XYZ file of C-alpha atoms in Angstrom:
386
model
C 29.844 -19.637 3.841
C 26.555 -20.934 5.402
C 24.138 -22.442 2.327
C 20.454 -21.627 2.286
C 18.095 -23.591 4.526
C 16.827 -27.009 3.342
C 13.157 -27.200 4.230
C 14.080 -29.902 6.059
C 16.252 -27.760 7.888
C 13.026 -24.771 8.685
C 11.414 -27.666 9.859
C 13.638 -28.875 12.365
C 13.750 -25.079 13.895
C 9.996 -26.072 15.291
C 10.501 -29.553 15.432
C 11.063 -29.334 19.382
C 8.067 -26.908 19.935
C 5.222 -28.937 21.669
C 2.017 -28.463 19.856
C -0.056 -25.592 20.689
C -2.284 -25.026 23.354
C -6.262 -25.582 22.262
C -8.018 -22.150 21.774
C -4.397 -20.604 21.509
C -5.635 -16.637 20.086
C -2.114 -15.375 19.298
C 1.463 -16.218 18.164
C 3.857 -13.649 18.832
C 6.748 -13.597 16.524
C 10.704 -11.698 17.293
C 13.429 -12.011 15.216
C 16.469 -11.075 16.782
C 19.876 -10.339 15.781
C 22.269 -9.603 18.628
C 19.961 -8.795 21.024
C 21.045 -9.762 23.666
C 21.400 -6.430 25.462
C 17.619 -5.302 24.511
C 15.609 -8.830 24.477
C 15.400 -9.320 28.238
C 12.560 -5.516 28.631
C 10.733 -6.737 25.421
C 9.977 -10.361 27.056
C 9.113 -8.465 29.972
C 6.763 -6.227 28.476
C 5.164 -9.182 26.788
C 4.754 -11.219 30.305
C 2.958 -8.078 31.834
C 0.232 -8.287 29.133
C -2.973 -7.841 30.607
C -6.711 -8.874 29.648
C -9.383 -5.620 29.164
C -10.036 -6.178 33.068
C -6.870 -5.680 34.092
C -6.026 -9.322 34.710
C -2.828 -11.205 33.529
C -4.202 -13.443 30.092
C -5.237 -16.827 31.544
C -2.773 -20.001 30.293
C -2.590 -20.201 26.758
C -3.998 -17.542 25.376
C -0.615 -16.293 23.864
C 2.776 -17.561 22.889
C 6.593 -16.120 21.362
C 8.130 -17.433 19.170
C 11.902 -15.821 19.086
C 14.509 -16.873 16.829
C 18.018 -15.983 17.346
C 19.347 -15.599 13.602
C 23.197 -15.369 12.461
C 23.723 -14.102 16.298
C 27.186 -13.782 17.374
C 26.382 -12.709 21.117
C 23.998 -15.098 23.536
C 20.790 -13.889 22.224
C 19.467 -17.524 22.422
C 20.106 -18.335 26.079
C 19.327 -15.098 27.059
C 15.958 -15.305 25.917
C 15.715 -19.156 27.682
C 16.474 -17.862 30.788
C 13.871 -15.860 30.638
C 11.806 -17.883 30.886
C 12.721 -18.142 34.359
C 12.168 -14.910 35.261
C 8.794 -15.250 33.723
C 7.593 -18.679 34.039
C 3.989 -17.454 33.317
C 4.914 -16.672 30.028
C 4.999 -19.657 26.646
C 8.478 -18.431 25.095
C 9.505 -20.810 22.624
C 13.226 -19.973 21.017
C 14.899 -21.284 18.371
C 18.281 -20.518 16.652
C 19.530 -20.276 12.884
C 22.535 -19.570 10.813
C 21.192 -17.683 7.570
C 23.279 -17.617 4.238
C 24.872 -14.630 3.676
C 21.994 -13.154 1.092
C 19.312 -14.349 3.407
C 20.841 -13.201 6.735
C 17.875 -10.485 6.923
C 15.176 -9.303 8.630
C 12.427 -10.338 5.572
C 13.929 -13.951 5.782
C 14.013 -14.302 9.789
C 10.474 -12.490 10.162
C 9.015 -14.855 7.766
C 10.670 -17.933 9.072
C 8.383 -17.064 12.252
C 5.271 -16.138 10.520
C 4.943 -18.974 8.787
C 5.389 -20.757 11.864
C 2.834 -18.730 13.904
C 0.233 -19.093 11.158
C 0.971 -23.110 11.419
C 0.383 -23.082 14.407
C -2.605 -21.019 15.236
C -4.380 -22.889 12.271
C -3.096 -26.309 14.084
C -4.758 -25.056 17.360
C -8.171 -24.291 15.216
C -8.269 -21.147 17.174
C -11.154 -18.607 17.178
C -11.291 -16.033 13.880
C -10.607 -13.714 15.404
C -6.705 -15.329 16.420
C -3.594 -13.451 14.983
C 0.134 -13.633 14.198
C 1.837 -10.701 15.508
C 5.185 -9.299 14.832
C 7.079 -7.142 17.167
C 11.162 -5.734 17.085
C 13.691 -7.151 20.057
C 14.211 -3.327 21.063
C 10.577 -2.925 20.915
C 8.107 -2.726 24.829
C 4.600 -3.100 24.263
C 1.924 -1.422 25.832
C 0.494 -3.380 28.953
C -2.893 -3.048 27.062
C -1.127 -4.347 23.331
C -3.001 -7.479 22.970
C -6.274 -6.051 24.483
C -6.205 -3.451 21.992
C -5.188 -5.414 18.487
C -7.969 -8.008 19.483
C -10.341 -5.864 20.000
C -9.907 -3.835 16.543
C -9.468 -7.783 15.134
C -13.137 -8.547 16.755
C -14.364 -5.197 15.724
C -13.853 -6.807 11.435
C -9.932 -5.805 10.562
C -7.987 -8.234 8.884
C -4.615 -6.722 9.896
C -3.784 -4.244 12.687
C -0.762 -1.960 12.320
C -0.005 -0.217 16.287
C 1.743 3.100 16.819
C 4.803 3.283 17.265
C 6.486 5.700 19.327
C 10.278 5.947 20.418
C 11.541 4.952 23.893
C 13.609 8.109 24.348
C 11.465 11.558 24.675
C 13.736 14.672 25.228
C 12.590 17.237 22.195
C 15.203 19.075 22.656
C 17.193 16.605 20.775
C 17.533 17.775 16.796
C 17.133 13.997 15.548
C 13.758 14.010 18.204
C 12.897 17.411 16.641
C 12.952 16.449 12.886
C 11.064 12.981 14.377
C 8.356 15.501 16.113
C 8.196 17.296 12.557
C 8.127 14.019 10.494
C 5.249 12.550 13.102
C 3.275 15.739 12.677
C 3.640 15.937 8.716
C 1.929 12.368 8.600
C -0.177 12.366 11.353
C -2.081 15.482 9.326
C -1.633 13.629 6.406
C -3.454 10.063 8.047
C -6.259 13.269 8.730
C -6.798 14.587 5.298
C -6.910 11.009 4.027
C -9.388 9.665 6.563
C -12.138 13.048 5.509
C -10.791 12.761 1.203
C -11.231 9.580 0.977
C -12.364 7.502 4.669
C -12.948 3.840 4.899
C -15.054 2.372 6.994
C -12.864 -0.166 8.861
C -10.067 2.547 9.140
C -11.883 5.543 10.300
C -10.474 8.213 12.484
C -8.849 8.601 15.150
C -5.670 6.462 13.212
C -2.215 6.553 12.478
C 0.115 6.519 9.565
C 2.498 3.488 10.283
C 2.259 -0.162 9.241
C 5.577 -1.770 10.606
C 7.136 -5.039 12.113
C 7.444 -3.625 15.821
C 3.596 -3.723 15.563
C 1.705 -5.331 13.041
C -1.092 -8.173 13.796
C -3.128 -9.949 10.750
C -4.949 -12.414 10.435
C -3.946 -16.396 9.808
C -6.539 -16.279 6.891
C -5.499 -12.690 6.094
C -2.082 -13.914 6.169
C -2.251 -16.805 3.640
C -4.632 -14.967 1.337
C -1.653 -12.557 0.293
C 0.902 -15.395 0.069
C 2.940 -14.772 3.273
C 5.320 -11.959 4.250
C 7.261 -10.792 1.036
C 10.896 -12.063 0.888
C 12.981 -8.651 0.965
C 16.229 -7.462 2.766
C 14.304 -4.428 4.489
C 11.032 -3.232 4.467
C 9.527 -6.626 4.861
C 6.280 -4.421 6.841
C 6.011 -2.049 3.781
C 5.832 -5.160 1.522
C 3.019 -7.292 3.547
C 1.120 -3.632 3.888
C 1.083 -3.380 0.148
C 0.416 -7.082 -0.517
C -2.926 -6.496 1.848
C -4.021 -3.026 0.316
C -4.105 -5.155 -3.360
C -6.330 -7.884 -1.820
C -8.453 -5.389 -0.620
C -7.873 -6.620 2.799
C -9.311 -4.151 5.855
C -6.065 -2.887 7.395
C -6.783 -0.568 10.655
C -3.850 1.698 11.754
C -5.210 1.892 15.327
C -4.171 4.291 18.382
C -4.751 2.526 21.131
C -2.491 -0.367 20.427
C 0.592 0.668 20.830
C 4.565 -0.148 21.548
C 7.727 1.922 22.871
C 10.806 1.490 20.767
C 14.619 1.808 20.832
C 15.911 5.014 19.025
C 19.195 3.893 18.656
C 21.040 4.986 15.079
C 22.838 1.786 14.906
C 20.150 -0.710 14.195
C 19.959 -4.198 12.652
C 18.978 -3.617 9.075
C 19.705 -1.854 6.263
C 16.800 1.191 5.971
C 14.389 1.032 9.095
C 14.334 3.544 12.185
C 17.698 3.547 12.881
C 19.001 4.297 9.369
C 16.227 7.163 9.734
C 17.293 8.543 12.325
C 20.948 8.851 10.850
C 19.451 10.632 7.614
C 18.178 12.835 9.662
C 21.052 13.406 11.998
C 23.234 13.801 8.726
C 20.511 17.139 7.367
C 22.229 19.196 9.797
C 20.735 23.067 8.825
C 19.118 21.616 6.296
C 15.430 21.560 6.139
C 13.843 17.872 4.864
C 11.604 17.685 1.860
C 8.546 16.103 1.263
C 6.089 15.453 -1.347
C 3.663 18.706 -2.290
C 0.598 18.110 -0.443
C -1.285 20.086 -3.653
C -0.565 16.891 -5.291
C -1.187 14.217 -2.260
C -4.869 16.275 -1.423
C -5.194 15.623 -5.833
C -4.657 11.828 -5.517
C -6.331 11.561 -2.591
C -9.253 12.853 -4.133
C -9.134 11.035 -7.569
C -8.145 7.824 -6.365
C -12.019 8.595 -3.704
C -13.415 9.166 -7.272
C -12.167 5.781 -8.719
C -13.345 3.766 -5.246
C -16.815 4.793 -5.581
C -16.938 4.160 -9.099
C -15.622 0.554 -8.233
C -18.952 -1.269 -7.472
C -20.094 -0.458 -10.631
C -17.085 -0.376 -12.610
C -18.131 -2.372 -15.865
C -20.179 1.051 -17.003
C -17.817 3.106 -14.965
C -15.408 3.750 -18.360
C -19.175 5.513 -19.606
C -19.273 8.370 -16.987
C -18.060 11.685 -16.744
C -14.925 12.454 -15.216
C -11.755 13.315 -14.969
C -9.704 10.603 -15.130
C -8.248 9.005 -18.556
C -10.576 6.902 -20.153
C -8.552 4.201 -20.836
C -7.737 4.204 -16.739
C -11.574 3.912 -16.335
C -11.831 1.010 -19.312
C -9.179 -0.816 -17.609
C -11.104 -1.459 -14.409
C -13.137 -4.661 -15.368
C -9.566 -6.195 -15.872
C -8.553 -6.424 -12.330
C -10.046 -8.366 -8.893
C -10.017 -6.234 -6.268
C -9.802 -1.854 -5.892
C -6.175 -2.440 -4.207
C -4.624 -3.895 -7.480
C -6.448 -1.591 -9.380
C -5.046 1.123 -7.748
C -1.766 0.172 -7.644
C -1.552 -0.242 -11.891
C -3.573 3.245 -11.910
C -1.595 5.295 -9.983
C 1.588 6.059 -11.950
C -1.138 6.186 -14.824
C -2.962 9.518 -13.510
C -0.467 10.890 -11.282
C 2.227 13.776 -12.126
C 3.863 13.216 -15.190
C 7.159 13.695 -13.274
C 5.940 12.360 -10.162
C 5.454 14.256 -7.041
C 6.976 17.953 -6.931
C 8.746 18.570 -3.296
C 8.755 21.012 -0.833
C 10.346 22.045 2.664
C 9.057 19.417 5.748
C 7.887 23.163 7.665
C 5.814 24.497 4.298
C 4.122 21.151 3.231
C 2.712 20.916 7.307
C 1.566 24.658 7.385
C -0.049 23.749 4.138
C -2.040 20.574 5.226
C -2.849 22.492 8.799
C -4.479 24.828 6.212
C -6.166 22.887 4.181
C -7.233 20.519 7.487
C -9.001 24.111 8.907
C -11.132 24.491 5.748
C -11.976 21.136 5.626
C -13.366 20.907 8.857
C -15.015 24.217 8.705
C -16.772 24.163 6.490
C -19.281 21.848 7.678
C -19.477 23.643 10.872
C -19.979 26.519 8.751
C -22.779 24.997 7.353
C -24.590 23.428 10.608
C -24.228 27.216 12.032
C -26.553 28.734 8.969
C -28.946 26.041 9.612
C -29.411 26.913 13.091
C -29.961 30.573 12.365
C -34.097 31.662 12.542
C -36.027 31.750 9.484
């Protein structure tokens, strides 16, 4: 049975790599386990990246790292031969067999992102440089890189792309559930932008922050201590770490990727798992948190966020927030860390109630209509002749 790789073994993974190009702007990482069938299309999409002017990026602008981990097929060989198909693509491939306890996407992606950060730092890249994660069954849009750069240049510390299904047959029952779920989460994102707006993540925005399209600067990566090494949902853990440090995360609708709708994936909990869960529901209705609880939480979070700049005086202000929660504000160095602690203290005692998904969508739509109609009504009254 394989033992945990030593520091020397991990370092040896990348010893064959040439030095990064001067001015390297992005290192794209792809963990790949038994992805010989999917990987060629993924690499072809990366090779087809174009600048805002619609032209290929200059050589050395970006590179791709593929880590073939615990493979039983010829993933690594397929990746290496792709260089002949796409001679303009700077592609580096490594292989590793991780022990059973670490043979998961969290460890593989961490190994990749650590090396990506090191290479970008070695290249003395500009502040807008980034390490970007995608998946081996994902096709990025031709302007994926350009759109990511644009968001970073605008001030984001991290950029989460919109992840769409490659298969788009709405007649499929699971596909219909996926579209309903997306509607529900996009409505929540719209209401969040209204009730607790963030300058760095304005509407239009989306709700996803997953490894198929997750970019961040080397500074942000180091600030949070790297990717948490967990067996699954490592992307969610990274997102929470960014929020904990008050880093600026942009959910950009212009950064787009298309991922596989396969139901037999490579991780214990991910999109393939979610698709299987939806399929198992049959005719049952999915249950989601009650909108009333969610809306109350957004309003409370906004109130606390507004108190944050003057948190030393916050405990003395009139508020619906319990005084001990306000009094604890000065104990925290970031609002994100404070909110992570405070949320269980101010939320429903027994957690959010649940309601059927279609009911939640209807309630969210009504609330959105109410909130967006109120300012319009006010403007109409103001325009009436006096």
